[in-house]
PDB file of C-alpha atoms in Angstrom:
ATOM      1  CA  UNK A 661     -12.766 260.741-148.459  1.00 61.00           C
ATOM      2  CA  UNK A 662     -12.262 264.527-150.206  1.00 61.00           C
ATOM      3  CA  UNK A 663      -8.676 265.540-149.636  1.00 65.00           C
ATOM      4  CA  UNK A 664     -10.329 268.978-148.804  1.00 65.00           C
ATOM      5  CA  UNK A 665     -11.894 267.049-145.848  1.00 66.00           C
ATOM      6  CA  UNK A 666      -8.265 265.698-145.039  1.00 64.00           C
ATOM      7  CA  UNK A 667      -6.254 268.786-145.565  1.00 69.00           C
ATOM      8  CA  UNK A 668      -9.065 270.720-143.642  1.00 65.00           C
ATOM      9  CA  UNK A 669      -8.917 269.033-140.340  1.00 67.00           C
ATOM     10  CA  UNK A 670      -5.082 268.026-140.330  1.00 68.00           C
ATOM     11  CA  UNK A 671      -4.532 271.589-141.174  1.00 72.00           C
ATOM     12  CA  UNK A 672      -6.608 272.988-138.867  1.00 70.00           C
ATOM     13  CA  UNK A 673      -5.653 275.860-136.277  1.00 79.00           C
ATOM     14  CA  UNK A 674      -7.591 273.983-133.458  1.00 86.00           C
ATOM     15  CA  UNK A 675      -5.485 271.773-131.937  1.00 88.00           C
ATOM     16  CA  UNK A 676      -7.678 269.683-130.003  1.00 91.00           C
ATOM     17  CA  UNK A 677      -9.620 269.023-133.203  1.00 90.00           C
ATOM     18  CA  UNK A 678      -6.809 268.288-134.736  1.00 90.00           C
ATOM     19  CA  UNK A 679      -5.581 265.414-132.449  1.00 94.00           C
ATOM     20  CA  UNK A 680      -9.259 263.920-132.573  1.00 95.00           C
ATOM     21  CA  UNK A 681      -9.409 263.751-135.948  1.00 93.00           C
ATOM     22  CA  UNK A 682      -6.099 262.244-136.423  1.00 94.00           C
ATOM     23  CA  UNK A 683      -7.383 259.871-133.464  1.00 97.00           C
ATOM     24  CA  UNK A 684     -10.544 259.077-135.521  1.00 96.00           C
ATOM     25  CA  UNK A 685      -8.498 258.571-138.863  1.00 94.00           C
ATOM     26  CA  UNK A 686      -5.696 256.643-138.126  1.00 96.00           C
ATOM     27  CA  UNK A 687      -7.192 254.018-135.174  1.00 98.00           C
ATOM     28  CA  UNK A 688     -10.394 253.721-136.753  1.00 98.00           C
ATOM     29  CA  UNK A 689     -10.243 249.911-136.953  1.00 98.00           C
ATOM     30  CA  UNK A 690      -8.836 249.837-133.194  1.00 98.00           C
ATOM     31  CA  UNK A 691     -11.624 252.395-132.052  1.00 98.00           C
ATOM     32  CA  UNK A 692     -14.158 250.102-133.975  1.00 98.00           C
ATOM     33  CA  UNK A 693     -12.679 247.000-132.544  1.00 97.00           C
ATOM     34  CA  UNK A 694     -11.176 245.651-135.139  1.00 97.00           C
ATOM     35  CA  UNK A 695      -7.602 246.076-134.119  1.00 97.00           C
ATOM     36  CA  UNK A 696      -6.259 245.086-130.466  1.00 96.00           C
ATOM     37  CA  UNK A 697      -4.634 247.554-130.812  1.00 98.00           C
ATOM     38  CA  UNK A 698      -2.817 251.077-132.470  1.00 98.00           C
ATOM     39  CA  UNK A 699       0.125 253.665-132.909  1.00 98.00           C
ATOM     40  CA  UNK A 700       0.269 257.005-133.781  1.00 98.00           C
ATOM     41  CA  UNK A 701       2.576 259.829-133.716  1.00 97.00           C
ATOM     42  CA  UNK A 702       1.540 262.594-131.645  1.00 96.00           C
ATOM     43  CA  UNK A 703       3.080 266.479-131.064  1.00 94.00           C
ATOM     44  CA  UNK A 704       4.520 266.242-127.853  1.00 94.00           C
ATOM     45  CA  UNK A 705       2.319 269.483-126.520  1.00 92.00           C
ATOM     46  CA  UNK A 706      -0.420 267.387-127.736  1.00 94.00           C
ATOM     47  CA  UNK A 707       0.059 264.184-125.384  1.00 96.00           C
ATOM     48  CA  UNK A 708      -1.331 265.740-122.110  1.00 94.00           C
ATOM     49  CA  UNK A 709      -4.843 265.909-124.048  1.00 94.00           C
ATOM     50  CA  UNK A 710      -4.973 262.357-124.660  1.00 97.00           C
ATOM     51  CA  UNK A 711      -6.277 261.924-121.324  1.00 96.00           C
ATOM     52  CA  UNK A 712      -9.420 264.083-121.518  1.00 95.00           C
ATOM     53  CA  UNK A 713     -10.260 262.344-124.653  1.00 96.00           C
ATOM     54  CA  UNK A 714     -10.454 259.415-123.434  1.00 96.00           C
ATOM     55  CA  UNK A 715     -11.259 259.400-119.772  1.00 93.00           C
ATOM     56  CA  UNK A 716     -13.687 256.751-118.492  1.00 90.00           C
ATOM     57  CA  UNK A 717     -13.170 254.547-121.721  1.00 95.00           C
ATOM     58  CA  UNK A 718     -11.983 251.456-121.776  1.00 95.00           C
ATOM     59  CA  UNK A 719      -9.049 252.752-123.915  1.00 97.00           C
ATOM     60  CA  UNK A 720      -5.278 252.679-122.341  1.00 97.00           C
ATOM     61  CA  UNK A 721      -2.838 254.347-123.935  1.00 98.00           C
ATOM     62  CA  UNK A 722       1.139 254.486-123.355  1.00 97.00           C
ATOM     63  CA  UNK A 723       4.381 256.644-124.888  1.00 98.00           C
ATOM     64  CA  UNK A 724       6.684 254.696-126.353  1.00 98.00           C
ATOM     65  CA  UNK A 725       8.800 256.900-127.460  1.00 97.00           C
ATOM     66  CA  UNK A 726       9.780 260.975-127.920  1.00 96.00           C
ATOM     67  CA  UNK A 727      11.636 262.398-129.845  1.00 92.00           C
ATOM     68  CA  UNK A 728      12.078 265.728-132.208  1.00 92.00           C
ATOM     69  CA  UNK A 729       8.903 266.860-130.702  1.00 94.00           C
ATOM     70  CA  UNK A 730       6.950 264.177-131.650  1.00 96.00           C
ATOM     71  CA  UNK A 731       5.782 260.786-129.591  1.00 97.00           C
ATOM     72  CA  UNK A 732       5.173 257.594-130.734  1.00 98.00           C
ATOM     73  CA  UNK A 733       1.494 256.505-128.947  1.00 98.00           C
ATOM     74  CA  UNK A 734       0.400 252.628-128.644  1.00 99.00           C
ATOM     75  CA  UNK A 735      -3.448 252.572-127.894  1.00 99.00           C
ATOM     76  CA  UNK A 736      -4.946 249.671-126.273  1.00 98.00           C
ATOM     77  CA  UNK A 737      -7.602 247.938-124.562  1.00 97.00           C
ATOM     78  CA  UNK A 738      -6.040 246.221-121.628  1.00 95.00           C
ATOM     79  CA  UNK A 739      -7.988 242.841-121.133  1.00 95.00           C
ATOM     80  CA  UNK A 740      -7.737 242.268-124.813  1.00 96.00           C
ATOM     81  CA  UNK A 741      -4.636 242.900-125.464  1.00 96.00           C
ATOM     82  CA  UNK A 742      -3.065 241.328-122.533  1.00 94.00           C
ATOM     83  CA  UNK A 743      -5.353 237.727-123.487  1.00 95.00           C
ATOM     84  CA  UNK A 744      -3.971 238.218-126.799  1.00 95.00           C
ATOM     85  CA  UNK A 745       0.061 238.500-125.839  1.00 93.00           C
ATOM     86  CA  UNK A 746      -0.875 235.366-123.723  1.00 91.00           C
ATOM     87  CA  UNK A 747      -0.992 233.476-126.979  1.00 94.00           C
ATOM     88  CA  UNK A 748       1.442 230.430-127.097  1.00 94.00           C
ATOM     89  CA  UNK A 749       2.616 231.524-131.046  1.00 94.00           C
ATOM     90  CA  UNK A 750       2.843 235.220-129.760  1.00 94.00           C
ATOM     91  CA  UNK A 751       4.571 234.151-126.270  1.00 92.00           C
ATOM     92  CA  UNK A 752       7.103 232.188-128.544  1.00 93.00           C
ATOM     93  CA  UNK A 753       7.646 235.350-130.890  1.00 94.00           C
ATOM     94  CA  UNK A 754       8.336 237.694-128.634  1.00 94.00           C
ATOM     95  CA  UNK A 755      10.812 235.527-126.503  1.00 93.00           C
ATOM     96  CA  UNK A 756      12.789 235.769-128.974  1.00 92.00           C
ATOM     97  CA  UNK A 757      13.433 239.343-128.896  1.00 92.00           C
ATOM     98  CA  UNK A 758      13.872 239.085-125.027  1.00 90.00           C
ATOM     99  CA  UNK A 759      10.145 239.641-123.773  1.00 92.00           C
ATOM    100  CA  UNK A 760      10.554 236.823-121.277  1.00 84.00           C
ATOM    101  CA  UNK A 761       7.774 236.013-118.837  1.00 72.00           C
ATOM    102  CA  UNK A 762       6.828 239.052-118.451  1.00 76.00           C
ATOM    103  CA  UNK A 763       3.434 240.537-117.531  1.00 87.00           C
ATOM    104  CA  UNK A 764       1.700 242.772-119.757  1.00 90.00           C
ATOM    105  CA  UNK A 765       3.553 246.073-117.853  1.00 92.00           C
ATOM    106  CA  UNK A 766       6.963 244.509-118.405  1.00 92.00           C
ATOM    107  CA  UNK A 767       6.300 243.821-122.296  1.00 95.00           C
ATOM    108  CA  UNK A 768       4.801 247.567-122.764  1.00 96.00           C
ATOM    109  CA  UNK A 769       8.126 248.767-120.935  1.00 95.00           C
ATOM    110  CA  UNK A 770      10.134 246.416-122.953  1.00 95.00           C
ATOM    111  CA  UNK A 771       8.880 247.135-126.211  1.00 97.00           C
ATOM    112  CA  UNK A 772       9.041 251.012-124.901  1.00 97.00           C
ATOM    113  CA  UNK A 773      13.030 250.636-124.743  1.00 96.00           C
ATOM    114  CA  UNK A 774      12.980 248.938-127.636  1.00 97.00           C
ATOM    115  CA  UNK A 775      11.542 251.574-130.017  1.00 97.00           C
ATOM    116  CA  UNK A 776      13.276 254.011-128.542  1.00 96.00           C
ATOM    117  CA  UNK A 777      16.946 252.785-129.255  1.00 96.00           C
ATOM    118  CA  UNK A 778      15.609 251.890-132.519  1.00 95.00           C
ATOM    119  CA  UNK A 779      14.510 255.584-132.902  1.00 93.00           C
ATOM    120  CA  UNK A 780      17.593 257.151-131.589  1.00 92.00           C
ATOM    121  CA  UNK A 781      19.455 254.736-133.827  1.00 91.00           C
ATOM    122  CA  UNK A 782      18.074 255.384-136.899  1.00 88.00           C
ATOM    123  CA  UNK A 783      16.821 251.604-137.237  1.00 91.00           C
ATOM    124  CA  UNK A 784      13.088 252.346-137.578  1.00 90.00           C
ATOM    125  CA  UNK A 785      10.955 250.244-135.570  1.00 94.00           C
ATOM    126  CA  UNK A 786      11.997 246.541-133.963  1.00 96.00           C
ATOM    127  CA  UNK A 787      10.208 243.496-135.750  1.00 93.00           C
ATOM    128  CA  UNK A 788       7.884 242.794-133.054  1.00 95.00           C
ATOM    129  CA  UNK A 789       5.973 246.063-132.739  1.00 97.00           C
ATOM    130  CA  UNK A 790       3.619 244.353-135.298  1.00 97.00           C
ATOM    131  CA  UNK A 791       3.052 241.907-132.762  1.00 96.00           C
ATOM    132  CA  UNK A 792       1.775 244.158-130.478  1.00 97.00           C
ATOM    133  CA  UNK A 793      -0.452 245.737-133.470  1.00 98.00           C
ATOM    134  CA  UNK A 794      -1.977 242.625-134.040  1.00 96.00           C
ATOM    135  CA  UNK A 795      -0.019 241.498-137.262  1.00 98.00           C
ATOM    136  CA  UNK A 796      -0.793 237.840-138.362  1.00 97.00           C
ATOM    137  CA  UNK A 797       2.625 236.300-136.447  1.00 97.00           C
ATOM    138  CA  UNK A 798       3.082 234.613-139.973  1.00 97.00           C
ATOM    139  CA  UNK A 799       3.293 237.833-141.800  1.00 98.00           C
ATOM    140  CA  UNK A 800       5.793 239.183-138.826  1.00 97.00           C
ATOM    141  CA  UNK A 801       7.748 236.194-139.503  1.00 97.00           C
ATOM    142  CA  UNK A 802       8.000 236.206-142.832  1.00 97.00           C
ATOM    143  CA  UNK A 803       9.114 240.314-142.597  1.00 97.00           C
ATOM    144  CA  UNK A 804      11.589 239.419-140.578  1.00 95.00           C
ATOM    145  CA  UNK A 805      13.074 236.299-142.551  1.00 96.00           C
ATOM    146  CA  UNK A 806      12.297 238.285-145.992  1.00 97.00           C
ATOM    147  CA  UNK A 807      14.336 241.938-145.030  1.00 94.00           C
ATOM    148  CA  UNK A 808      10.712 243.404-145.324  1.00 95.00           C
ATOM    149  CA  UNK A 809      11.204 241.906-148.788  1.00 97.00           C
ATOM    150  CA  UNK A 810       9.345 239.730-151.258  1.00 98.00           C
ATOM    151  CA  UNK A 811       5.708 240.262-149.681  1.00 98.00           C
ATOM    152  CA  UNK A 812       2.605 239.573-151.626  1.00 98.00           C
ATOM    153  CA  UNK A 813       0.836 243.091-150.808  1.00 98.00           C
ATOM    154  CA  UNK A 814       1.079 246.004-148.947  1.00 98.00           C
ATOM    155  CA  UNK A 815      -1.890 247.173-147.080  1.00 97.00           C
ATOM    156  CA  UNK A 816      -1.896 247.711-143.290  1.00 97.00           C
ATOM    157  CA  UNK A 817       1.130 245.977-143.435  1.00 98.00           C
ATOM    158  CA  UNK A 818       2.968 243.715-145.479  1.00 98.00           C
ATOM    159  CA  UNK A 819       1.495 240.571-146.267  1.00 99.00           C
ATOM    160  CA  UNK A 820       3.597 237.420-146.747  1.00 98.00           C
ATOM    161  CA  UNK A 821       0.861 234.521-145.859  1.00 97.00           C
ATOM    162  CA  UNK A 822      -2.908 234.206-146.445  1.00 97.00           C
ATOM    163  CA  UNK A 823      -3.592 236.823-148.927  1.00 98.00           C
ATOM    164  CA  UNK A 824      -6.788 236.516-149.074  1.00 98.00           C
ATOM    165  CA  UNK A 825      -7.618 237.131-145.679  1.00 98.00           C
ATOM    166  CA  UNK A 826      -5.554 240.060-145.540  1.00 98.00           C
ATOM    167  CA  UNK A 827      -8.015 241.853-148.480  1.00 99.00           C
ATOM    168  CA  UNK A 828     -10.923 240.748-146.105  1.00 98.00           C
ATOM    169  CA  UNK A 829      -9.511 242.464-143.497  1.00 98.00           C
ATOM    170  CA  UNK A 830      -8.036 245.459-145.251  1.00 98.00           C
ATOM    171  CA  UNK A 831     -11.583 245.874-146.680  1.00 98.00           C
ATOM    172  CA  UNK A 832     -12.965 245.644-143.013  1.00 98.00           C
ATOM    173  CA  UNK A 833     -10.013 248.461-141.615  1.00 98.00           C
ATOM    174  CA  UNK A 834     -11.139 250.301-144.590  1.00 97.00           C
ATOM    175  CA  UNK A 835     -15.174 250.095-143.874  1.00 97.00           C
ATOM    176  CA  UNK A 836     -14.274 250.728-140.360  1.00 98.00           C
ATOM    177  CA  UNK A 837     -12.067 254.255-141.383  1.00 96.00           C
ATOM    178  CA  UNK A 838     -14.906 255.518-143.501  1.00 95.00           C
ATOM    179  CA  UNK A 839     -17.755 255.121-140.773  1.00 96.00           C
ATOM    180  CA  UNK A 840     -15.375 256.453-138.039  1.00 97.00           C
ATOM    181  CA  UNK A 841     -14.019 259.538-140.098  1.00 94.00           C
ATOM    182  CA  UNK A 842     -18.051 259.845-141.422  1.00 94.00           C
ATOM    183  CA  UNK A 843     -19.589 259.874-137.964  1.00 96.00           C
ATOM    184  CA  UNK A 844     -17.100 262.365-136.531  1.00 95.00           C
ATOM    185  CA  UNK A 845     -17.982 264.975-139.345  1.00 91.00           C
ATOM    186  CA  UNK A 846     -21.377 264.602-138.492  1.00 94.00           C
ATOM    187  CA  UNK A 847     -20.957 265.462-134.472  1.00 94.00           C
ATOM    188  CA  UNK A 848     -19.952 262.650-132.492  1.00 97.00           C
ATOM    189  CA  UNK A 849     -16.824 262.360-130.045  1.00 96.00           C
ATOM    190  CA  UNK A 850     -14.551 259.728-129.900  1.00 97.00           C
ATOM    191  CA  UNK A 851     -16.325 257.964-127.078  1.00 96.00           C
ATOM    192  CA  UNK A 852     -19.762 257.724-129.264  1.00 97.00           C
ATOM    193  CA  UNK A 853     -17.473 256.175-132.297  1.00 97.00           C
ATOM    194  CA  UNK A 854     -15.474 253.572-130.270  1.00 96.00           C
ATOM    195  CA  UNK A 855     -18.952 252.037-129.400  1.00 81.00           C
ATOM    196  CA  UNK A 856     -18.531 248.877-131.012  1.00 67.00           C
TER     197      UNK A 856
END
């Protein structure tokens, strides 16, 4: 994608356009289903509009965090990523940072707190916010036991199992980013791209 095309919408004096395209660009793989789910940083002012961009989709979304004037934004599907966090290897993960039989509410409120005394503390993001973005639990692991060290690759995130279906998937997240960020420049909202 031009850098023109980047610089003209993230630049841009509309702010409403502005938000969408960062939508479009930066959840592309969620919006295409790819991704259960994704995070963004929004302008606080900016937050109250989420809602009329996605009203009646099947799209949740949820603060996490504010701070500076910015928020930190998890978007999700519900039912998908609630089945998901259901998962026996995820269930054990996230025990282990205190999410403990909890319903989805509970772990969205948990992992809420979580970012922001991480936030306020200078400490970047806890461990198991990748869980939540759908992170191979071998590759949050293996962050966490590695310091964020001695990875194979860096795409998405960092990879320290299966590298070779991380480049599939990268490749797919990529595929995904060009048809989303193609088909907005050529009209359609939000709603028409998440169609999946």
């Amino acid at each position: 994608m031009p850098a023109e095309v980047l610089s003209y919408f993230l630049k841009n004096s509309n702010q409403k356009l502005r938000l969408k395209f960062q939508i479009v660009l930066q959840c592309a793989p969620f919006l295409k289903g790819l991704k259960i789910s994704c995070v963004i940083s929004v302008e606080d002012a900016l937050y109250d509009g989420l809602e009329e961009i996605f009203q009646e989709m099947d799209i949740s979304y949820r603060k996490l965090c504010s701070m500076d004037g910015k928020c930190l934004v998890l978007f999700y599907r519900s039912k998908e990523l609630e089945a998901y966090m259901m998962r026996p290897d995820i269930k054990l993960l996230l025990e282990e940072y205190g999410y403990q039989n909890q319903n989805m509410e509970d772990f969205l409120l948990r992992l809420s707190e979580r970012v922001c005394t991480f936030s306020e503390n200078g400490m970047g993001f806890p461990h198991e916010i990748g869980i939540f973005l759908g992170y191979p639990v071998e590759d949050v692991r293996g962050f966490i036991e590695n310091e964020g060290q001695k990875y194979l690759m860096i795409g998405y995130w960092k990879v320290y199992k299966n590298l070779a279906r991380a480049k599939m998937i990268f490749n797919e997240y990529d595929r995904a980013k060009n048809c989303a960020v193609n088909e907005f420049l050529t009209g359609k909202s939000i709603r028409e791209i998440a169609q999946y």
